[in-house]
Short mmCIF file of N, CA and C in Angstrom, two decimals:
data_model
loop_
_atom_site.label_atom_id
_atom_site.label_comp_id
_atom_site.label_asym_id
_atom_site.label_seq_id
_atom_site.Cartn_x
_atom_site.Cartn_y
_atom_site.Cartn_z
N UNK A 1 79.58 120.59 99.25
CA UNK A 1 80.05 119.27 99.60
C UNK A 1 78.92 118.52 100.31
N UNK A 2 78.66 117.31 99.87
CA UNK A 2 77.59 116.50 100.43
C UNK A 2 77.99 115.92 101.79
N UNK A 3 77.00 115.66 102.61
CA UNK A 3 77.25 115.04 103.91
C UNK A 3 77.65 113.57 103.71
N UNK A 4 78.16 112.98 104.77
CA UNK A 4 78.55 111.57 104.73
C UNK A 4 77.36 110.70 104.33
N UNK A 5 76.22 110.93 104.94
CA UNK A 5 75.02 110.15 104.61
C UNK A 5 74.60 110.34 103.17
N UNK A 6 74.66 111.57 102.68
CA UNK A 6 74.30 111.84 101.29
C UNK A 6 75.27 111.16 100.33
N UNK A 7 76.52 111.08 100.73
CA UNK A 7 77.49 110.38 99.88
C UNK A 7 77.20 108.88 99.83
N UNK A 8 76.83 108.32 100.95
CA UNK A 8 76.47 106.89 100.96
C UNK A 8 75.27 106.65 100.05
N UNK A 9 74.27 107.48 100.17
CA UNK A 9 73.07 107.35 99.33
C UNK A 9 73.44 107.54 97.86
N UNK A 10 74.24 108.56 97.57
CA UNK A 10 74.66 108.80 96.18
C UNK A 10 75.43 107.63 95.60
N UNK A 11 76.30 107.03 96.41
CA UNK A 11 77.05 105.86 95.94
C UNK A 11 76.11 104.69 95.70
N UNK A 12 75.15 104.51 96.59
CA UNK A 12 74.18 103.42 96.41
C UNK A 12 73.29 103.66 95.19
N UNK A 13 73.08 104.93 94.87
CA UNK A 13 72.29 105.26 93.68
C UNK A 13 73.14 105.24 92.41
N UNK A 14 74.41 104.90 92.57
CA UNK A 14 75.36 104.77 91.46
C UNK A 14 75.56 106.09 90.72
N UNK A 15 75.55 107.19 91.46
CA UNK A 15 75.73 108.52 90.87
C UNK A 15 77.21 108.79 90.64
N UNK A 16 77.56 108.99 89.40
CA UNK A 16 78.96 109.28 89.06
C UNK A 16 79.44 110.53 89.78
N UNK A 17 78.58 111.51 89.95
CA UNK A 17 78.96 112.76 90.61
C UNK A 17 79.40 112.52 92.06
N UNK A 18 78.79 111.56 92.73
CA UNK A 18 79.20 111.24 94.10
C UNK A 18 80.60 110.66 94.11
N UNK A 19 80.89 109.75 93.20
CA UNK A 19 82.22 109.17 93.13
C UNK A 19 83.26 110.22 92.74
N UNK A 20 82.87 111.13 91.88
CA UNK A 20 83.77 112.22 91.48
C UNK A 20 84.06 113.13 92.68
N UNK A 21 83.04 113.39 93.48
CA UNK A 21 83.22 114.24 94.66
C UNK A 21 84.16 113.62 95.67
N UNK A 22 83.94 112.34 95.99
CA UNK A 22 84.82 111.71 96.98
C UNK A 22 86.24 111.51 96.43
N UNK A 23 86.35 111.36 95.13
CA UNK A 23 87.68 111.23 94.53
C UNK A 23 88.52 112.46 94.86
N UNK A 24 87.94 113.62 94.79
CA UNK A 24 88.68 114.87 94.96
C UNK A 24 88.72 115.39 96.40
N UNK A 25 87.95 114.79 97.30
CA UNK A 25 87.93 115.24 98.69
C UNK A 25 88.90 114.41 99.51
N UNK A 26 90.10 114.93 99.71
CA UNK A 26 91.15 114.20 100.44
C UNK A 26 90.74 113.88 101.88
N UNK A 27 89.77 114.59 102.41
CA UNK A 27 89.33 114.31 103.78
C UNK A 27 88.33 113.16 103.84
N UNK A 28 87.94 112.62 102.69
CA UNK A 28 86.92 111.56 102.65
C UNK A 28 87.51 110.14 102.74
N UNK A 29 88.81 110.01 102.88
CA UNK A 29 89.40 108.67 102.96
C UNK A 29 88.91 107.95 104.22
N UNK A 30 88.84 108.66 105.32
CA UNK A 30 88.32 108.07 106.55
C UNK A 30 86.87 107.65 106.40
N UNK A 31 86.08 108.48 105.71
CA UNK A 31 84.68 108.12 105.45
C UNK A 31 84.61 106.85 104.63
N UNK A 32 85.47 106.74 103.62
CA UNK A 32 85.48 105.54 102.78
C UNK A 32 85.82 104.31 103.61
N UNK A 33 86.75 104.45 104.53
CA UNK A 33 87.12 103.33 105.41
C UNK A 33 85.93 102.93 106.28
N UNK A 34 85.18 103.91 106.76
CA UNK A 34 83.99 103.61 107.57
C UNK A 34 82.96 102.85 106.73
N UNK A 35 82.78 103.26 105.48
CA UNK A 35 81.84 102.57 104.59
C UNK A 35 82.26 101.12 104.42
N UNK A 36 83.55 100.89 104.21
CA UNK A 36 84.05 99.51 104.03
C UNK A 36 83.77 98.69 105.29
N UNK A 37 84.09 99.23 106.44
CA UNK A 37 83.88 98.50 107.69
C UNK A 37 82.39 98.23 107.93
N UNK A 38 81.55 99.26 107.72
CA UNK A 38 80.11 99.06 107.91
C UNK A 38 79.54 98.04 106.94
N UNK A 39 80.01 98.08 105.71
CA UNK A 39 79.55 97.13 104.70
C UNK A 39 79.93 95.70 105.08
N UNK A 40 81.19 95.51 105.46
CA UNK A 40 81.65 94.18 105.84
C UNK A 40 80.93 93.70 107.10
N UNK A 41 80.73 94.60 108.04
CA UNK A 41 80.04 94.27 109.28
C UNK A 41 78.60 93.86 109.00
N UNK A 42 77.92 94.63 108.17
CA UNK A 42 76.52 94.33 107.83
C UNK A 42 76.40 92.98 107.12
N UNK A 43 77.31 92.73 106.18
CA UNK A 43 77.26 91.46 105.46
C UNK A 43 77.60 90.29 106.39
N UNK A 44 78.54 90.52 107.29
CA UNK A 44 78.88 89.48 108.26
C UNK A 44 77.71 89.17 109.19
N UNK A 45 77.05 90.22 109.66
CA UNK A 45 75.87 90.03 110.52
C UNK A 45 74.78 89.31 109.75
N UNK A 46 74.61 89.69 108.50
CA UNK A 46 73.59 89.05 107.67
C UNK A 46 73.84 87.57 107.45
N UNK A 47 75.09 87.16 107.58
CA UNK A 47 75.44 85.75 107.38
C UNK A 47 75.69 85.04 108.70
N UNK A 48 75.33 85.65 109.81
CA UNK A 48 75.61 85.06 111.12
C UNK A 48 75.03 83.67 111.31
N UNK A 49 73.88 83.40 110.73
CA UNK A 49 73.31 82.07 110.92
C UNK A 49 74.14 80.97 110.27
N UNK A 50 75.10 81.37 109.42
CA UNK A 50 75.99 80.40 108.79
C UNK A 50 77.38 80.40 109.42
N UNK A 51 77.61 81.31 110.37
CA UNK A 51 78.94 81.44 110.94
C UNK A 51 78.89 81.84 112.40
N UNK A 52 79.88 82.65 112.79
CA UNK A 52 80.00 83.05 114.19
C UNK A 52 80.40 84.52 114.26
N UNK A 53 80.39 85.03 115.47
CA UNK A 53 80.83 86.41 115.68
C UNK A 53 82.30 86.54 115.27
N UNK A 54 83.07 85.52 115.56
CA UNK A 54 84.48 85.52 115.14
C UNK A 54 84.59 85.66 113.62
N UNK A 55 83.71 84.96 112.92
CA UNK A 55 83.68 85.06 111.46
C UNK A 55 83.37 86.47 110.98
N UNK A 56 82.49 87.15 111.69
CA UNK A 56 82.14 88.54 111.34
C UNK A 56 83.37 89.43 111.51
N UNK A 57 84.08 89.26 112.62
CA UNK A 57 85.28 90.05 112.87
C UNK A 57 86.33 89.78 111.79
N UNK A 58 86.51 88.53 111.45
CA UNK A 58 87.47 88.17 110.40
C UNK A 58 87.06 88.76 109.06
N UNK A 59 85.77 88.78 108.79
CA UNK A 59 85.28 89.36 107.53
C UNK A 59 85.59 90.85 107.47
N UNK A 60 85.40 91.54 108.58
CA UNK A 60 85.69 92.98 108.62
C UNK A 60 87.19 93.23 108.39
N UNK A 61 88.02 92.45 109.06
CA UNK A 61 89.47 92.62 108.92
C UNK A 61 89.90 92.27 107.49
N UNK A 62 89.45 91.13 106.99
CA UNK A 62 89.83 90.70 105.64
C UNK A 62 89.29 91.67 104.59
N UNK A 63 88.06 92.14 104.78
CA UNK A 63 87.48 93.09 103.84
C UNK A 63 88.24 94.40 103.81
N UNK A 64 88.69 94.84 104.95
CA UNK A 64 89.46 96.10 105.03
C UNK A 64 90.82 95.95 104.37
N UNK A 65 91.47 94.84 104.62
CA UNK A 65 92.77 94.58 103.99
C UNK A 65 92.58 94.43 102.47
N UNK A 66 91.53 93.71 102.08
CA UNK A 66 91.23 93.52 100.67
C UNK A 66 90.95 94.83 99.95
N UNK A 67 90.30 95.76 100.65
CA UNK A 67 90.02 97.08 100.08
C UNK A 67 91.32 97.79 99.72
N UNK A 68 92.28 97.78 100.63
CA UNK A 68 93.55 98.47 100.40
C UNK A 68 94.35 97.79 99.28
N UNK A 69 94.46 96.47 99.36
CA UNK A 69 95.20 95.73 98.33
C UNK A 69 94.51 95.87 96.98
N UNK A 70 93.19 95.72 96.97
CA UNK A 70 92.43 95.85 95.72
C UNK A 70 92.59 97.22 95.09
N UNK A 71 92.58 98.27 95.91
CA UNK A 71 92.75 99.63 95.39
C UNK A 71 94.14 99.78 94.75
N UNK A 72 95.15 99.20 95.38
CA UNK A 72 96.50 99.28 94.83
C UNK A 72 96.59 98.53 93.50
N UNK A 73 95.99 97.36 93.44
CA UNK A 73 96.01 96.56 92.21
C UNK A 73 95.28 97.30 91.08
N UNK A 74 94.10 97.82 91.39
CA UNK A 74 93.33 98.56 90.37
C UNK A 74 94.11 99.79 89.91
N UNK A 75 94.73 100.48 90.84
CA UNK A 75 95.50 101.68 90.50
C UNK A 75 96.63 101.35 89.52
N UNK A 76 97.38 100.31 89.82
CA UNK A 76 98.49 99.93 88.94
C UNK A 76 97.97 99.49 87.58
N UNK A 77 96.96 98.66 87.56
CA UNK A 77 96.43 98.17 86.28
C UNK A 77 95.83 99.32 85.48
N UNK A 78 95.08 100.17 86.16
CA UNK A 78 94.41 101.27 85.45
C UNK A 78 95.33 102.36 84.96
N UNK A 79 96.41 102.62 85.71
CA UNK A 79 97.32 103.71 85.31
C UNK A 79 98.50 103.24 84.47
N UNK A 80 98.86 101.95 84.60
CA UNK A 80 100.04 101.47 83.89
C UNK A 80 99.70 100.60 82.67
N UNK A 81 98.68 99.74 82.82
CA UNK A 81 98.35 98.84 81.71
C UNK A 81 97.28 99.40 80.78
N UNK A 82 96.31 100.12 81.34
CA UNK A 82 95.19 100.60 80.52
C UNK A 82 94.91 102.09 80.73
N UNK A 83 95.93 102.93 80.70
CA UNK A 83 95.64 104.35 80.89
C UNK A 83 94.94 104.95 79.68
N UNK A 84 94.07 105.89 79.96
CA UNK A 84 93.46 106.68 78.89
C UNK A 84 94.27 107.96 78.75
N UNK A 85 93.92 108.77 77.80
CA UNK A 85 94.65 110.01 77.54
C UNK A 85 94.71 110.90 78.78
N UNK A 86 93.62 110.98 79.53
CA UNK A 86 93.53 111.88 80.68
C UNK A 86 93.67 111.18 82.03
N UNK A 87 94.11 109.93 82.02
CA UNK A 87 94.19 109.18 83.27
C UNK A 87 95.22 109.79 84.21
N UNK A 88 94.73 110.10 85.41
CA UNK A 88 95.59 110.60 86.47
C UNK A 88 94.91 110.22 87.78
N UNK A 89 95.58 109.43 88.58
CA UNK A 89 94.99 108.98 89.84
C UNK A 89 96.08 108.65 90.84
N UNK A 90 95.72 108.69 92.11
CA UNK A 90 96.64 108.28 93.16
C UNK A 90 95.92 107.30 94.08
N UNK A 91 96.66 106.76 95.03
CA UNK A 91 96.10 105.74 95.92
C UNK A 91 94.93 106.28 96.73
N UNK A 92 95.02 107.50 97.18
CA UNK A 92 93.93 108.08 97.96
C UNK A 92 92.64 108.16 97.16
N UNK A 93 92.73 108.57 95.93
CA UNK A 93 91.54 108.65 95.07
C UNK A 93 90.93 107.27 94.88
N UNK A 94 91.79 106.29 94.67
CA UNK A 94 91.28 104.93 94.45
C UNK A 94 90.65 104.38 95.73
N UNK A 95 91.28 104.61 96.86
CA UNK A 95 90.71 104.15 98.13
C UNK A 95 89.35 104.78 98.38
N UNK A 96 89.24 106.06 98.15
CA UNK A 96 87.97 106.76 98.42
C UNK A 96 86.85 106.28 97.50
N UNK A 97 87.12 106.20 96.21
CA UNK A 97 86.05 105.79 95.30
C UNK A 97 85.65 104.33 95.50
N UNK A 98 86.65 103.45 95.65
CA UNK A 98 86.32 102.04 95.84
C UNK A 98 85.71 101.78 97.22
N UNK A 99 86.09 102.57 98.20
CA UNK A 99 85.46 102.44 99.52
C UNK A 99 83.97 102.74 99.46
N UNK A 100 83.62 103.84 98.83
CA UNK A 100 82.20 104.19 98.72
C UNK A 100 81.45 103.24 97.79
N UNK A 101 82.17 102.56 96.89
CA UNK A 101 81.51 101.58 96.01
C UNK A 101 80.94 100.42 96.81
N UNK A 102 81.42 100.22 98.02
CA UNK A 102 80.93 99.12 98.86
C UNK A 102 79.69 99.48 99.67
N UNK A 103 79.16 100.67 99.49
CA UNK A 103 78.03 101.14 100.30
C UNK A 103 76.83 100.19 100.26
N UNK A 104 76.54 99.62 99.11
CA UNK A 104 75.38 98.73 99.00
C UNK A 104 75.51 97.50 99.89
N UNK A 105 76.72 97.16 100.27
CA UNK A 105 76.94 96.02 101.15
C UNK A 105 76.28 96.19 102.51
N UNK A 106 75.98 97.44 102.87
CA UNK A 106 75.31 97.69 104.15
C UNK A 106 73.93 97.04 104.20
N UNK A 107 73.36 96.80 103.04
CA UNK A 107 72.06 96.13 102.99
C UNK A 107 72.19 94.64 103.33
N UNK A 108 73.41 94.15 103.40
CA UNK A 108 73.64 92.74 103.72
C UNK A 108 73.09 92.32 105.06
N UNK A 109 72.86 93.28 105.95
CA UNK A 109 72.29 92.96 107.26
C UNK A 109 70.92 92.30 107.13
N UNK A 110 70.23 92.57 106.03
CA UNK A 110 68.91 91.96 105.81
C UNK A 110 69.02 90.47 105.50
N UNK A 111 70.24 89.99 105.34
CA UNK A 111 70.46 88.56 105.19
C UNK A 111 70.10 87.77 106.44
N UNK A 112 69.88 88.47 107.55
CA UNK A 112 69.42 87.80 108.77
C UNK A 112 68.04 87.18 108.58
N UNK A 113 67.26 87.72 107.65
CA UNK A 113 65.95 87.17 107.34
C UNK A 113 66.19 85.94 106.46
N UNK A 114 65.85 84.75 106.96
CA UNK A 114 66.19 83.52 106.23
C UNK A 114 65.81 83.52 104.74
N UNK A 115 64.64 83.98 104.42
CA UNK A 115 64.18 83.95 103.02
C UNK A 115 64.95 84.95 102.15
N UNK A 116 65.62 85.91 102.77
CA UNK A 116 66.32 86.95 102.01
C UNK A 116 67.82 86.72 101.92
N UNK A 117 68.36 85.76 102.65
CA UNK A 117 69.79 85.62 102.76
C UNK A 117 70.50 85.56 101.41
N UNK A 118 70.22 84.57 100.60
CA UNK A 118 70.92 84.44 99.32
C UNK A 118 70.53 85.52 98.32
N UNK A 119 69.25 85.90 98.22
CA UNK A 119 68.93 87.00 97.30
C UNK A 119 69.63 88.31 97.68
N UNK A 120 69.70 88.61 98.97
CA UNK A 120 70.37 89.83 99.41
C UNK A 120 71.86 89.76 99.06
N UNK A 121 72.47 88.64 99.34
CA UNK A 121 73.89 88.46 99.01
C UNK A 121 74.12 88.67 97.51
N UNK A 122 73.29 88.07 96.68
CA UNK A 122 73.44 88.20 95.23
C UNK A 122 73.24 89.64 94.76
N UNK A 123 72.19 90.27 95.25
CA UNK A 123 71.90 91.66 94.85
C UNK A 123 73.02 92.59 95.30
N UNK A 124 73.46 92.45 96.54
CA UNK A 124 74.56 93.29 97.04
C UNK A 124 75.83 93.09 96.22
N UNK A 125 76.14 91.87 95.89
CA UNK A 125 77.36 91.58 95.12
C UNK A 125 77.34 92.24 93.75
N UNK A 126 76.23 92.10 93.05
CA UNK A 126 76.11 92.71 91.72
C UNK A 126 76.12 94.24 91.83
N UNK A 127 75.40 94.76 92.80
CA UNK A 127 75.33 96.20 93.03
C UNK A 127 76.73 96.78 93.30
N UNK A 128 77.49 96.10 94.14
CA UNK A 128 78.85 96.56 94.45
C UNK A 128 79.73 96.49 93.21
N UNK A 129 79.61 95.44 92.42
CA UNK A 129 80.41 95.34 91.19
C UNK A 129 80.12 96.48 90.23
N UNK A 130 78.85 96.82 90.07
CA UNK A 130 78.48 97.94 89.20
C UNK A 130 79.05 99.24 89.76
N UNK A 131 78.93 99.43 91.07
CA UNK A 131 79.46 100.63 91.71
C UNK A 131 80.99 100.71 91.53
N UNK A 132 81.64 99.56 91.60
CA UNK A 132 83.10 99.55 91.43
C UNK A 132 83.50 99.99 90.03
N UNK A 133 82.76 99.58 89.04
CA UNK A 133 83.06 100.00 87.67
C UNK A 133 82.92 101.52 87.55
N UNK A 134 81.86 102.05 88.13
CA UNK A 134 81.66 103.51 88.10
C UNK A 134 82.78 104.21 88.87
N UNK A 135 83.14 103.66 90.03
CA UNK A 135 84.21 104.24 90.85
C UNK A 135 85.54 104.25 90.08
N UNK A 136 85.85 103.16 89.42
CA UNK A 136 87.09 103.06 88.65
C UNK A 136 87.06 104.04 87.48
N UNK A 137 85.93 104.11 86.79
CA UNK A 137 85.80 105.04 85.66
C UNK A 137 86.07 106.47 86.12
N UNK A 138 85.49 106.86 87.26
CA UNK A 138 85.66 108.22 87.75
C UNK A 138 87.07 108.46 88.27
N UNK A 139 87.60 107.53 89.06
CA UNK A 139 88.93 107.72 89.65
C UNK A 139 90.03 107.78 88.61
N UNK A 140 89.88 107.01 87.53
CA UNK A 140 90.90 106.97 86.50
C UNK A 140 90.61 107.93 85.35
N UNK A 141 89.58 108.73 85.50
CA UNK A 141 89.21 109.75 84.50
C UNK A 141 88.98 109.14 83.12
N UNK A 142 88.35 107.99 83.10
CA UNK A 142 88.02 107.34 81.84
C UNK A 142 86.74 107.95 81.27
N UNK A 143 86.65 107.97 79.96
CA UNK A 143 85.39 108.33 79.31
C UNK A 143 84.66 107.06 78.87
N UNK A 144 85.37 105.94 78.94
CA UNK A 144 84.82 104.66 78.51
C UNK A 144 84.52 103.75 79.70
N UNK A 145 83.26 103.36 79.80
CA UNK A 145 82.88 102.40 80.84
C UNK A 145 83.49 101.04 80.52
N UNK A 146 83.62 100.72 79.24
CA UNK A 146 84.22 99.45 78.83
C UNK A 146 85.64 99.32 79.37
N UNK A 147 86.41 100.38 79.29
CA UNK A 147 87.79 100.35 79.80
C UNK A 147 87.78 100.09 81.31
N UNK A 148 86.84 100.71 82.02
CA UNK A 148 86.73 100.50 83.47
C UNK A 148 86.36 99.04 83.78
N UNK A 149 85.48 98.47 82.97
CA UNK A 149 85.10 97.06 83.15
C UNK A 149 86.32 96.16 82.96
N UNK A 150 87.10 96.43 81.91
CA UNK A 150 88.30 95.64 81.64
C UNK A 150 89.27 95.73 82.81
N UNK A 151 89.48 96.92 83.35
CA UNK A 151 90.38 97.09 84.49
C UNK A 151 89.88 96.28 85.68
N UNK A 152 88.58 96.32 85.94
CA UNK A 152 88.01 95.57 87.07
C UNK A 152 88.18 94.07 86.87
N UNK A 153 87.97 93.59 85.67
CA UNK A 153 88.11 92.16 85.38
C UNK A 153 89.57 91.73 85.55
N UNK A 154 90.49 92.49 84.98
CA UNK A 154 91.91 92.14 85.09
C UNK A 154 92.36 92.20 86.56
N UNK A 155 91.92 93.21 87.27
CA UNK A 155 92.27 93.32 88.70
C UNK A 155 91.72 92.13 89.49
N UNK A 156 90.50 91.71 89.17
CA UNK A 156 89.90 90.56 89.84
C UNK A 156 90.72 89.30 89.58
N UNK A 157 91.15 89.11 88.34
CA UNK A 157 91.97 87.95 87.99
C UNK A 157 93.30 87.99 88.75
N UNK A 158 93.91 89.15 88.80
CA UNK A 158 95.19 89.30 89.52
C UNK A 158 94.97 89.00 91.01
N UNK A 159 93.89 89.50 91.58
CA UNK A 159 93.60 89.27 93.01
C UNK A 159 93.37 87.78 93.29
N UNK A 160 92.74 87.08 92.35
CA UNK A 160 92.52 85.64 92.52
C UNK A 160 93.83 84.86 92.48
N UNK A 161 94.73 85.33 91.63
CA UNK A 161 96.02 84.64 91.49
C UNK A 161 96.85 84.92 92.72
#
């Protein structure tokens, strides 16, 4: 079993094996929650010149709530609307994989550097989206990345509505 730090690095490296490991480790839900909070905190700090400390706190709270709601939405869409032959997942698995998918957001703290603010935000956003697709593919036991992309897109649309 990899250490917490190794799991963060593995998630940032987009290693499917890392997402598979946290999916099956029921004790990693707390670690996933820490990743979400650290990611939101780092991104909030990185955007401090555009907001306030209160905004950072709100981002952490909203990001944490969004993680739980998003995991539930992805779980329902992935298991009920687009299940594959071997799809089997629960809320804990989805929370753990999607939590670690946010690891790249920790780089958002570099947004404090004025010249890096928007590029860091853009890179982190795309990186997290790619990690989410991998997390969904692993958590839902898909063999198709395309199916995972469809689930992420549909979940995003539902979350917007």
